[in-house]
Amino acid sequence: MNCSNCGSPLDHPGQGHTCLGGVAPPPQPPAHWQAAQWALVALAALLAGVSLVRAAITADLLTPPSGKVISALSIAGPLALFAAFLTWSNVTKRVIDAHSIAAATVRHWAVGAGALLLFLSYLLPVKTPTAFHVVRAAAAILLAIGALITHRRATRRLAGPATPAEQSDTTGAGIPPLGMNEARPGQVESQPARLALDIETQPEDWNASLWDPEVQRDIERRRRQKLD
């Protein structure tokens, strides 16, 4: 196993080492996902090739080879491709769901078009064997192209940097909290905060009779007693 930060080889989790730091490497596509993709592409290419050969044979453009290899591949190819397509679709869905990737952002129209053409090819009349094989070859090619594009888009999403979350205040409104002396736009700064910076201490401030009402009343009371 390796360190997720610097990639240094580790013998066990938590092993002490000199970590180089830096950004953690992006998640790598699972190996079974890669295998499912290339199995689908290989089977689609095989079916496309066999279908084109069968189309050339039925159109009298090619002499059929000896043996029944082409016929066997024509029967087994679609079944193997169908199983590979289901496997690849399920694995791809699990991967993009595990990384919170929207399926619409990675899906390509060629996948759906190829699957639809492969289904429609079996509805063609029996008297048109050449068209049947040509349509099936086109469907296999579209499946392979769509799978490659979808896989590439999903891989880019996995390797892309995550969007940092926006800072917000305790109300969740996305506005940072204001400081004690900081005013919002359009508001006047609080008066006590401004006066605290402008007022200077004067000698009269230490004369209690000028600012303490109790002391002032006591002075007036004593003055009246002396006058009486």
C-alpha angles and dihedrals in degrees: 000000000000136000111266091221108043103010095237113158113254130196094207138000114282095021112159116246141144102276114205091204120207131127117330113252116258117260113272121229112260115261094232089054090055091048092050091050096051092044089055093047093047094049091046091052090048092051092046091052094047091046092052090050090050090048091052091049094051090047090053091242095118134036110240113245121239118267131031100275094114092048092048092050090049089058100039096038098069092045093051091045091051092052092047091049093053091047093048092046093051094046092047091051092051092049096050092043091051090055096040094245118157110240092219091063094059103030117106126205092229091072093057093040092051093049091048094049091049090055094045092050090071090057094061117110118268090239092067104063093149093056090046093057094041092052091047091051091050090050092052092049092050091049092052093047093046092048092051093049093045091048091049093050092049091048091053090051090052093050095043119105117259117250109250115239116250116248115246139178126247091277091060092234094126093246119122114238116263124243124242094264097029118107128205118245110283094020127107116239113255113272098225091055091053095044091051088065097043104045117092125197114260129196091244089062089076093055102099093196090066098055109017110081093196092055091046092052091048090053092050092048093052091047092055091048091055092049091051 
